Short mmCIF file of C-alpha atoms in Angstrom, two decimals:
data_model
loop_
_atom_site.label_atom_id
_atom_site.label_comp_id
_atom_site.label_asym_id
_atom_site.label_seq_id
_atom_site.Cartn_x
_atom_site.Cartn_y
_atom_site.Cartn_z
CA MET A 466 103.72 97.48 85.05
CA THR A 467 105.58 94.76 84.63
CA GLN A 468 105.01 91.39 86.26
CA LEU A 469 106.37 90.51 89.51
CA LEU A 470 107.76 87.20 89.32
CA THR A 471 108.99 85.72 85.92
CA GLU A 472 106.90 83.18 84.82
CA PRO A 473 105.61 82.75 87.82
CA GLU A 474 104.43 79.53 89.73
CA ASP A 475 101.42 79.71 92.25
CA LYS A 476 102.90 76.23 94.16
CA LYS A 477 106.26 77.90 94.45
CA VAL A 478 104.67 81.09 96.05
CA ASN A 479 102.33 79.30 98.33
CA ASP A 480 105.43 77.42 99.57
CA ALA A 481 107.01 80.66 99.73
CA ILE A 482 104.03 82.05 102.03
CA ASN A 483 103.67 78.66 103.90
CA LYS A 484 107.70 78.63 104.91
CA LEU A 485 107.15 82.56 105.55
CA ASN A 486 104.38 81.91 108.19
CA SER A 487 106.45 79.31 110.11
CA GLN A 488 107.77 80.29 113.26
CA GLU A 489 111.50 79.23 112.48
CA TYR A 490 111.29 82.36 109.66
CA VAL A 491 111.01 85.25 111.38
CA GLY A 492 114.89 84.30 112.71
CA VAL A 493 115.88 83.46 109.71
CA LEU A 494 114.47 87.10 108.32
CA ASN A 495 116.14 88.43 111.66
CA ASN A 496 119.46 87.32 109.79
CA LEU A 497 118.98 88.79 106.46
CA ALA A 498 117.73 92.20 108.34
CA SER A 499 121.43 92.04 110.05
CA SER A 500 123.13 91.32 107.62
CA VAL A 501 121.84 94.51 105.53
CA MET A 502 122.16 96.67 108.21
CA LYS A 503 125.91 95.51 108.49
CA GLN A 504 126.08 96.63 105.02
CA THR A 505 124.65 99.92 104.82
CA ILE A 506 125.27 101.68 107.37
CA SER A 507 127.78 102.63 105.78
CA ALA A 508 126.85 103.51 102.55
CA PRO A 509 128.40 106.66 101.20
CA ASN A 510 125.27 107.29 99.28
CA GLU A 511 121.29 105.99 98.46
CA ALA A 512 122.36 104.02 95.19
CA THR A 513 124.61 101.91 97.22
CA VAL A 514 121.94 101.20 99.80
CA ALA A 515 119.52 100.34 97.34
CA SER A 516 122.26 97.77 95.29
CA ILE A 517 122.81 96.38 98.44
CA PHE A 518 118.82 96.30 99.93
CA GLU A 519 117.63 94.90 97.04
CA ARG A 520 120.56 92.62 95.95
CA GLU A 521 120.20 90.67 99.29
CA LEU A 522 116.29 90.57 99.28
CA TYR A 523 116.79 89.05 95.56
CA TYR A 524 119.12 86.28 96.49
CA PHE A 525 117.40 85.09 99.32
CA VAL A 526 114.14 85.16 97.69
CA LYS A 527 116.06 83.16 94.94
CA LYS A 528 118.17 80.75 97.68
CA GLU A 529 115.33 80.18 99.25
CA PHE A 530 112.05 79.94 97.51
CA ASP A 531 113.47 79.65 93.54
CA ILE A 532 111.46 82.71 92.88
CA THR A 533 112.90 85.96 91.06
CA LEU A 534 111.75 88.83 91.80
CA ASN A 535 111.41 91.82 89.62
CA ILE A 536 111.64 95.31 90.73
CA GLU A 537 111.35 98.00 88.50
CA LYS A 538 114.27 100.92 89.01
CA GLU A 539 114.09 104.64 88.28
CA VAL A 540 110.79 104.82 87.77
CA THR A 541 109.52 107.74 85.92
CA SER A 542 105.82 109.15 83.68
CA GLN A 543 107.09 107.13 80.88
CA ASP A 544 107.87 103.98 82.67
CA LEU A 545 104.24 104.32 83.98
CA ALA A 546 102.79 105.56 81.25
CA ILE A 547 101.06 108.73 83.61
CA HIS A 548 101.93 111.31 81.03
CA ASN A 549 101.58 113.91 83.85
CA PHE A 550 103.42 112.09 86.06
CA LYS A 551 106.53 114.01 88.42
CA GLY A 552 109.86 113.10 89.66
CA ARG A 553 111.78 109.73 90.04
CA ILE A 554 110.63 106.84 91.82
CA ASP A 555 113.70 104.11 93.11
CA ALA A 556 112.08 101.33 92.92
CA ILE A 557 108.40 100.10 92.18
CA THR A 558 106.73 96.66 92.56
CA THR A 559 103.42 95.25 93.24
CA ASN A 560 102.00 97.80 95.21
CA LEU A 561 104.88 98.97 97.08
CA VAL A 562 107.13 101.72 96.51
CA ILE A 563 110.75 102.25 97.90
CA GLU A 564 112.99 105.04 98.54
CA TYR A 565 116.48 105.01 99.67
CA LYS A 566 118.03 107.38 101.70
CA LYS A 567 121.96 107.81 102.32
CA PRO A 568 122.05 106.73 106.35
CA GLU A 569 122.81 110.54 107.51
CA LYS A 570 119.88 110.94 105.52
CA LEU A 571 117.18 109.25 107.79
CA ARG A 572 118.40 110.61 110.94
CA LYS A 573 116.99 113.79 111.94
CA ASP A 574 112.96 115.31 111.90
CA LYS A 575 113.63 117.00 109.32
CA ASP A 576 115.06 115.14 107.02
CA ILE A 577 112.64 112.15 108.07
CA ARG A 578 109.90 115.00 107.03
CA LYS A 579 111.60 115.64 103.93
CA ALA A 580 112.00 111.78 102.69
CA GLN A 581 107.86 111.51 103.71
CA THR A 582 106.96 114.62 101.64
CA GLN A 583 108.14 113.23 98.92
CA LEU A 584 107.18 109.77 99.26
CA SER A 585 103.66 111.14 99.70
CA ASP A 586 103.74 113.33 96.40
CA TYR A 587 104.32 110.46 94.70
CA LEU A 588 101.61 107.96 96.04
CA LYS A 589 99.33 110.64 95.75
CA GLN A 590 99.80 111.04 91.93
CA LEU A 591 99.25 107.38 91.82
CA ARG A 592 96.57 107.34 93.25
CA LYS A 593 95.02 110.05 91.44
CA ASN A 594 95.41 107.05 88.41
CA ASN A 595 93.82 104.76 90.27
CA GLU A 596 96.71 103.06 91.90
CA ASN A 597 97.18 102.46 95.08
CA TYR A 598 100.31 102.04 96.33
CA PHE A 599 101.82 102.29 99.67
CA GLY A 600 105.73 103.20 100.19
CA ILE A 601 108.22 102.93 102.74
CA ILE A 602 111.48 105.00 102.73
CA THR A 603 115.07 102.93 103.94
CA ASP A 604 118.43 103.64 104.87
CA GLY A 605 118.93 99.83 105.28
CA SER A 606 118.55 100.13 108.75
CA PHE A 607 115.65 102.20 109.58
CA TYR A 608 112.52 102.21 107.39
CA VAL A 609 109.47 104.83 107.29
CA SER A 610 106.09 103.57 106.30
CA VAL A 611 103.82 106.23 104.19
CA TYR A 612 100.37 104.80 103.09
CA PHE A 613 96.64 105.85 102.86
CA ILE A 614 93.50 104.82 104.89
CA GLU A 615 90.92 105.43 103.23
CA ASP A 616 91.82 108.89 101.96
CA SER A 617 93.67 110.10 104.49
CA LEU A 618 97.74 109.50 104.28
CA LYS A 619 99.21 108.22 107.24
CA TYR A 620 103.03 107.97 108.72
CA ASP A 621 104.24 105.15 111.08
CA ALA A 622 107.31 106.37 113.47
CA ILE A 623 110.51 105.54 112.19
CA ARG A 624 111.63 102.00 113.01
CA GLN A 625 114.75 99.15 113.03
CA ILE A 626 114.12 96.67 110.16
CA ASP A 627 113.58 93.15 111.21
CA GLY A 628 113.05 89.54 110.35
CA VAL A 629 108.97 90.92 110.73
CA PHE A 630 109.48 93.80 107.98
CA PHE A 631 111.31 91.29 105.96
CA ILE A 632 108.30 89.03 105.82
CA THR A 633 105.86 91.33 105.59
CA LEU A 634 107.76 93.06 102.47
CA ILE A 635 108.08 89.52 101.17
CA LYS A 636 104.92 88.65 101.09
CA SER A 637 103.43 91.51 99.78
CA ILE A 638 105.99 91.68 96.82
CA LEU A 639 105.03 88.42 96.19
CA GLY A 640 101.77 90.13 95.36
CA THR A 641 99.83 87.35 97.65
CA ASN A 642 99.60 89.61 100.46
CA LYS A 643 98.04 92.61 99.87
CA LYS A 644 98.26 94.06 103.62
CA GLN A 645 100.04 97.53 104.68
CA LEU A 646 103.76 97.32 106.18
CA VAL A 647 101.91 98.89 109.01
CA SER A 648 102.10 98.15 113.21
CA ARG A 649 98.09 97.74 112.62
CA ASN A 650 99.04 94.95 110.23
CA ILE A 651 101.71 93.05 112.39
CA ILE A 652 99.78 93.43 115.21
CA ASP A 653 97.41 90.90 113.14
CA ASP A 654 99.94 88.78 111.95
CA PHE A 655 101.84 88.20 115.14
CA SER A 656 99.65 89.20 118.01
CA LEU A 657 98.92 86.25 121.18
CA GLU A 658 95.09 86.41 119.89
CA GLY A 659 93.86 83.53 118.19
CA HIS A 660 97.34 81.80 118.67
CA SER A 661 96.77 81.33 122.81
CA VAL A 662 98.84 77.50 121.87
CA SER A 663 100.78 77.95 119.40
CA GLU A 664 105.28 78.08 120.04
CA LEU A 665 104.56 81.64 119.05
CA SER A 666 102.12 82.50 122.05
CA ASN A 667 104.05 80.63 124.60
CA LEU A 668 107.18 82.56 123.24
CA GLN A 669 105.54 85.42 123.80
CA LYS A 670 103.97 84.91 127.47
CA GLU A 671 107.72 83.63 129.14
CA LEU A 672 109.72 86.92 127.65
CA PHE A 673 106.31 88.98 129.08
CA ARG A 674 107.18 87.16 132.19
CA CYS A 675 110.81 87.45 132.80
CA LEU A 676 110.30 91.09 131.87
CA ASN A 677 107.90 91.99 134.46
CA ASN A 678 109.46 89.75 136.85
CA GLU A 679 113.01 91.21 136.32
CA THR A 680 114.54 93.74 137.86
CA LYS A 681 113.98 96.68 135.33
CA SER A 682 116.95 97.43 133.50
CA GLU A 683 117.73 99.90 131.43
CA LYS A 684 117.03 98.11 128.41
CA VAL A 685 113.90 96.28 130.26
CA LEU A 686 112.61 99.78 130.74
CA MET A 687 113.24 100.64 126.81
CA LEU A 688 111.72 97.97 125.80
CA PHE A 689 108.53 98.81 127.64
CA GLY A 690 108.78 102.69 127.08
CA GLN A 691 108.87 101.01 123.09
CA ASN A 692 106.44 99.17 123.70
CA GLN A 693 103.81 101.73 125.15
CA LEU A 694 104.47 104.26 121.98
CA HIS A 695 103.80 101.39 120.32
CA ASN A 696 100.43 100.56 121.38
CA GLN A 697 99.79 104.33 121.58
CA LEU A 698 100.40 104.84 117.63
CA ASN A 699 98.36 101.99 116.65
CA GLN A 700 95.30 102.91 118.93
CA SER A 701 95.88 106.40 116.69
CA LEU A 702 95.70 104.44 113.68
CA LEU A 703 92.94 102.31 114.74
CA ARG A 704 90.29 105.44 115.54
#
């Protein structure tokens, strides 16, 4: 595969990771997520989604970190040097495979399952050739993660893209963080444990206190329901 970074510089990458690990960058990346969603929500096709998603990501990383990303597009057996590989991957970089869908193709359960099957097939073929990738399917507003745990493929529930998603994504693309885009790793990075005196910890605790003490509005109940589902998904992953 082509090198991820053009003339990679360790200092630039390290500086980028330090910034991504800072609290302020959650908000910065939330803005990036909002910009991508706003532009892709009515995209007419997956090519438009891909163009917007990669353009925004490319210019963000270039502007913020002075790093040039190299995301390979429309990858086939010839590009992969895998003779028997079947299919055409939308985008691939480091250990990440990205498949794009137009918005209406990532809403119904049957369409999500179809996209998961397509991506799973790519990951299985790559794994047979000793290439251990994980993947995401996105329409620019939502994403689904597909990945291996040992020898079994796992699927995360569909989620809306946000700052945490882009922080994890950029770290992975930079090649300095091989963590998968799965909820277990997000919990490890952003949980309270080990950060009891941090500003992030205090913010999380205050938010929980406010939500817990307030009269439960429909929106608050929705948040608690999503959190409960999130915890159930993670428990299933950890078993």
